[in-house]
CSV table of C-alpha atoms in Angstrom, one decimal:
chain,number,residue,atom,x,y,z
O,278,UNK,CA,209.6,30.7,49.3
O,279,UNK,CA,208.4,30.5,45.5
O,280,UNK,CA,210.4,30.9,42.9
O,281,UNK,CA,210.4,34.7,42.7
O,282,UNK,CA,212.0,34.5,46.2
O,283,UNK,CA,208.7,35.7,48.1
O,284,UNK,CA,207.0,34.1,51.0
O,285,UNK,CA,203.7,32.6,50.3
O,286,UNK,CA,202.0,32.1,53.8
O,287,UNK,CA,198.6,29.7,54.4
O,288,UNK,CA,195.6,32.2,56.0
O,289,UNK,CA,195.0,30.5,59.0
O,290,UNK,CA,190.9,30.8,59.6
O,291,UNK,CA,189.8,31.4,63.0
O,292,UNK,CA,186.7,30.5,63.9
O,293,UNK,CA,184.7,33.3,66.3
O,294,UNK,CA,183.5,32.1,69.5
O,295,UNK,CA,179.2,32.0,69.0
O,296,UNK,CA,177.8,34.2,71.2
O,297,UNK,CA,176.8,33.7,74.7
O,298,UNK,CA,172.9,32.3,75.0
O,299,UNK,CA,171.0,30.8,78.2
O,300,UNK,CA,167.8,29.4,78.9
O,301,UNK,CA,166.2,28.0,81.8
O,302,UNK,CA,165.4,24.2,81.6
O,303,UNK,CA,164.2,23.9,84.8
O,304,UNK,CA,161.8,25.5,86.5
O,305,UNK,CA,160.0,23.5,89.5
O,306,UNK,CA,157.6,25.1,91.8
O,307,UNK,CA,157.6,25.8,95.8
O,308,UNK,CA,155.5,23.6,98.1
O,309,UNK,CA,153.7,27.3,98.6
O,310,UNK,CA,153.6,31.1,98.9
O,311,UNK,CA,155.8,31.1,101.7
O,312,UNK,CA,158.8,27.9,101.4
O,313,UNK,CA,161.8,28.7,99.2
O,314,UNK,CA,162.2,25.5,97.7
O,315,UNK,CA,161.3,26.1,94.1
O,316,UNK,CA,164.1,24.9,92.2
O,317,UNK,CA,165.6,25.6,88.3
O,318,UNK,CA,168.2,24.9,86.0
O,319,UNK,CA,170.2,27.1,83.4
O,320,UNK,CA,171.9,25.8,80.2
O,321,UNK,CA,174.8,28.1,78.7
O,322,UNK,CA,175.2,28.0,74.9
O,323,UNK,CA,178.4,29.5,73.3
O,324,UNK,CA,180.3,32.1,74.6
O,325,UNK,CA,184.3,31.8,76.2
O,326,UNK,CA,184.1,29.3,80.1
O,327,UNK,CA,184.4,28.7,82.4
O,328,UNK,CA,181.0,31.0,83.1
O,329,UNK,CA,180.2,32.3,86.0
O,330,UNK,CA,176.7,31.7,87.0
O,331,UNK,CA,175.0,33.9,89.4
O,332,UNK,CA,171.2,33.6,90.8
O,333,UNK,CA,169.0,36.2,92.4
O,334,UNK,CA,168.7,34.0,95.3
O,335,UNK,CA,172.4,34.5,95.7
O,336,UNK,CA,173.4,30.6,94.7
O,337,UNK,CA,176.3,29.9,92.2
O,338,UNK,CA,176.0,27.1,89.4
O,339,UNK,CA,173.6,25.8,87.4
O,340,UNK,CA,170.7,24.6,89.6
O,341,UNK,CA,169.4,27.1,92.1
O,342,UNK,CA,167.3,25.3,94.7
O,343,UNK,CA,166.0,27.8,97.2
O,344,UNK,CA,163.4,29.4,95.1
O,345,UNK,CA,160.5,31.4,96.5
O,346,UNK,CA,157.5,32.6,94.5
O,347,UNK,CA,157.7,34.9,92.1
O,348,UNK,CA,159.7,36.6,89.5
O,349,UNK,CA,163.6,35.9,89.4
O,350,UNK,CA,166.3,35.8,87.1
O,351,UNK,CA,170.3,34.4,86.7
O,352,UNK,CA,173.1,35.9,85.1
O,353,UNK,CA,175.7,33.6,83.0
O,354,UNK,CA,179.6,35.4,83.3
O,355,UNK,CA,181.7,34.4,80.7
O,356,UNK,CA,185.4,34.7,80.3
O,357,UNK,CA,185.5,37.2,78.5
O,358,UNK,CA,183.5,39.2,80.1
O,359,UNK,CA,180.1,39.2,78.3
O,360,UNK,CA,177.0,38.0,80.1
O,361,UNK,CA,173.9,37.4,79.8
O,362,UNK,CA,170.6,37.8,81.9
O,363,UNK,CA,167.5,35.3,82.1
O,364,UNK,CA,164.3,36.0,83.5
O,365,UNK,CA,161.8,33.5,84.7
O,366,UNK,CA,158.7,33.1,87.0
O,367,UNK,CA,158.9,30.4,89.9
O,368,UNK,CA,155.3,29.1,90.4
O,369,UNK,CA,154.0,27.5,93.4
O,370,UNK,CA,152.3,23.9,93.4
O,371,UNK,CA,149.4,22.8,91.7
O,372,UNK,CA,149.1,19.7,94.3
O,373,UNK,CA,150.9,21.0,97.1
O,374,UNK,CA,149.2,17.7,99.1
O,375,UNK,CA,151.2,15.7,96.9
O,376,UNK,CA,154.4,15.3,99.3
O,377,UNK,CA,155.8,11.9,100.8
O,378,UNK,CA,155.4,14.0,104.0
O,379,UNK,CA,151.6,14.8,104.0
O,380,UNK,CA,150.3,11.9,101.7
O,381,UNK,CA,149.2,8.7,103.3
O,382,UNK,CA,148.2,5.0,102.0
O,383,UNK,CA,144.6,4.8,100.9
O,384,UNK,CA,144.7,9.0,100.4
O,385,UNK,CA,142.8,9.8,97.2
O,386,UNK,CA,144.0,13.8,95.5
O,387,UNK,CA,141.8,15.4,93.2
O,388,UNK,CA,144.1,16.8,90.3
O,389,UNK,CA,143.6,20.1,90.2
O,390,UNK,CA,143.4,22.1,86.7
O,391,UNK,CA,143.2,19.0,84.3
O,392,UNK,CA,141.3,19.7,81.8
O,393,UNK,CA,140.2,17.5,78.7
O,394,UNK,CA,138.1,19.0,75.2
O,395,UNK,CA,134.4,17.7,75.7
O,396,UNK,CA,133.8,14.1,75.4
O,397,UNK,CA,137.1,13.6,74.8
O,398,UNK,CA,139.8,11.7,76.5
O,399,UNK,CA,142.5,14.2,74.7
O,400,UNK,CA,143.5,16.7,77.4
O,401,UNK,CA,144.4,20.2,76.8
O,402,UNK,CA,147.8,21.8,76.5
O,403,UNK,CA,147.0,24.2,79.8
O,404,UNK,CA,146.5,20.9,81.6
O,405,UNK,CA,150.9,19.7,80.8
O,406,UNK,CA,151.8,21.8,84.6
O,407,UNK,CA,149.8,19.6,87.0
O,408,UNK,CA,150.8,16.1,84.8
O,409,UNK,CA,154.5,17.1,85.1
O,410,UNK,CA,154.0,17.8,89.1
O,411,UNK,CA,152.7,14.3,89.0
O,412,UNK,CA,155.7,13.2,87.3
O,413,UNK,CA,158.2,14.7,88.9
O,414,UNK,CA,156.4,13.4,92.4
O,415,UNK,CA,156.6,9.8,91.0
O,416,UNK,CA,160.4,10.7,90.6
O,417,UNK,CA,161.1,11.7,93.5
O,418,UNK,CA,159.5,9.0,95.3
O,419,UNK,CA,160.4,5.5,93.8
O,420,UNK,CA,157.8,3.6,96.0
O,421,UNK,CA,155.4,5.2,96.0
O,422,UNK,CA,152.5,3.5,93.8
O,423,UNK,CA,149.0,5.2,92.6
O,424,UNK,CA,145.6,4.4,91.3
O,425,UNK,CA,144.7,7.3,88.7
O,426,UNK,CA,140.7,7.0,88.9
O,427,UNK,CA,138.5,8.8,86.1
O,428,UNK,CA,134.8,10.3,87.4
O,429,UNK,CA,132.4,11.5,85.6
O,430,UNK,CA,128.6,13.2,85.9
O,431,UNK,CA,125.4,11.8,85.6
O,432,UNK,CA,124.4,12.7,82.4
O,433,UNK,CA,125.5,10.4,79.8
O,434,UNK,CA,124.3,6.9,80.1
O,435,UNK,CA,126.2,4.6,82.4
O,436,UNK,CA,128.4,3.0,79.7
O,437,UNK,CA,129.8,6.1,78.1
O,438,UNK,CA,130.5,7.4,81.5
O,439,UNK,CA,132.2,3.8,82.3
O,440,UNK,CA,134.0,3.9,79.0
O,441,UNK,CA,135.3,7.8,79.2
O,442,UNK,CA,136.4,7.7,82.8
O,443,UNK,CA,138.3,4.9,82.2
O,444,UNK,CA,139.9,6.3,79.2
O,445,UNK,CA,140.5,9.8,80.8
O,446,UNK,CA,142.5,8.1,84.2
O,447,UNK,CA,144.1,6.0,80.8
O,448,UNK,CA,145.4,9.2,79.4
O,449,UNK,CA,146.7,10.6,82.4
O,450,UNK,CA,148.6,7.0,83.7
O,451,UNK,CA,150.2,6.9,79.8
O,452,UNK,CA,151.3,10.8,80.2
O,453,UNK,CA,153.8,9.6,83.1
O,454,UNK,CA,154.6,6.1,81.9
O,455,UNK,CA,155.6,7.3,78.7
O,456,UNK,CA,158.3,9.9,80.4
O,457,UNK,CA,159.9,6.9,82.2
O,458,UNK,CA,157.7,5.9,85.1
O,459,UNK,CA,157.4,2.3,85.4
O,460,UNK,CA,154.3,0.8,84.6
O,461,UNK,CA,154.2,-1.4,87.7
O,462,UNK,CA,154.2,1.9,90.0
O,463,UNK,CA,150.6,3.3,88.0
O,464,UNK,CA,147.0,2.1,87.8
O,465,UNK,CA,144.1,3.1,86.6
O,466,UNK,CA,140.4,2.8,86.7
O,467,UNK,CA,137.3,4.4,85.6
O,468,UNK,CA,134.3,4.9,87.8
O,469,UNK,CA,132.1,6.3,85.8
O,470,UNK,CA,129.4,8.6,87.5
O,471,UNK,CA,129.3,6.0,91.0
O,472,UNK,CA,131.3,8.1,92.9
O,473,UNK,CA,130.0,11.6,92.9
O,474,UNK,CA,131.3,14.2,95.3
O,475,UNK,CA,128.7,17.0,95.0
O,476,UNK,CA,124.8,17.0,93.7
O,477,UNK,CA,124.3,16.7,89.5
O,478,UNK,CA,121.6,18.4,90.1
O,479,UNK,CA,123.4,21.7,89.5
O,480,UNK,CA,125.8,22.5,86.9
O,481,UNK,CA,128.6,23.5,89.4
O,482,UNK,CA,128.0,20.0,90.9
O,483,UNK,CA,128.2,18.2,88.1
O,484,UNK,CA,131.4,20.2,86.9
O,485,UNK,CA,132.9,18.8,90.3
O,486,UNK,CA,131.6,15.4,90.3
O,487,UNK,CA,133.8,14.8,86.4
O,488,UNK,CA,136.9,14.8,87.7
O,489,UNK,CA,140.2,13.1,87.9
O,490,UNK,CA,141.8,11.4,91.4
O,491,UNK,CA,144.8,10.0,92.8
O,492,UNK,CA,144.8,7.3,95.5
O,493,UNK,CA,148.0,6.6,97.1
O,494,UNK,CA,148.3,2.8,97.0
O,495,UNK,CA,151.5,2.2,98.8
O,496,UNK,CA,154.2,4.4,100.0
């Protein structure tokens, strides 16, 4: 009470809730076109929980795990009342060879869709799926251990084709190491144009022949 005998009262501020927000985090492919084991992961920003989550495949929580191909989404419940509704595409495998069921020791995999800019041992943003398959393999599978071999075609001289191989299967072994695979697990080696797997007498051959492999060193 001040002196004029009125109450005088703080404002109390009340900070409003943000409002609700998802977005997958997650989003691992099926073996292939006809398994339901694709697999993703939502993360709920603002909003009132507990939230209710809610997948098209009809799991509850934040991971689904029984994902086929194709189009899906996930709706986030909050307590409130308010939700919200994410949409994403589960893809299938780049390298569905690359399994601890199929693979065996002394198996080389081409990897598929890696792409590098010409003469160049920088490889191209398209190229991030198929590395993070390999990854997430390496993961997965603690003892497993690989040889990533660099090929190239005939054209440039030997040493070039020495020197870029090697620095191309380089590339690819520092992509995984550097996200947390141990070193010891990855190897690589550059054969240069030795080892070609189709005639570099044709440009489709050639195309074939510069490529970059797996080989399954120990499982």
């Amino acid at each position: 009470t001040d002196e004029e005998g009125t109450t005088s009262s703080a404002k109390l501020s009340i900070k409003e809730p943000e409002a609700l927000a998802a977005q997958i985090i997650e989003n691992k492919p099926t073996a292939n076109d006809n398994s339901k084991d694709g697999k993703a992961k939502v993360d709920v920003a603002g909003g009132s929980p507990p939230f209710a989550i809610s997948w098209d495949s009809g799991e509850k929580g934040i991971e689904a795990k029984e994902l086929s191909v194709g189009n899906h989404n996930v709706t986030i419940t909050d307590d409130n009342g308010c939700n919200v509704v994410v949409d994403f595409e589960t893809k299938k495998k780049i390298l569905p060879s690359l399994t601890l069921a199929k693979i065996r020791k002394g198996q080389t995999i081409k990897m598929e869709q890696l792409l590098f800019e010409a003469d160049s041992t920088r490889i191209t943003p398209v190229s991030v799926p198929v590395l993070d398959e390999l990854y997430d393999f390496m993961i997965e599978n603690t003892s497993v251990v690989i040889e990533v071999g660099g090929h190239t075609n005939n054209v440039p001289p030997p040493a070039f084709c020495d020197q870029l191989s090697s620095a191309r299967a380089k590339s690819v072994a520092d992509y995984i190491v550097q996200k947390g695979i141990d070193p010891k697990r990855v190897f690589f080696k550059g054969y240069g144009k030795r080892k070609p797997i189709a005639s570099n007498k044709s440009k489709e051959g050639r195309k074939k022949n510069q490529r970059v492999e797996l080989k399954i060193l120990s499982i």
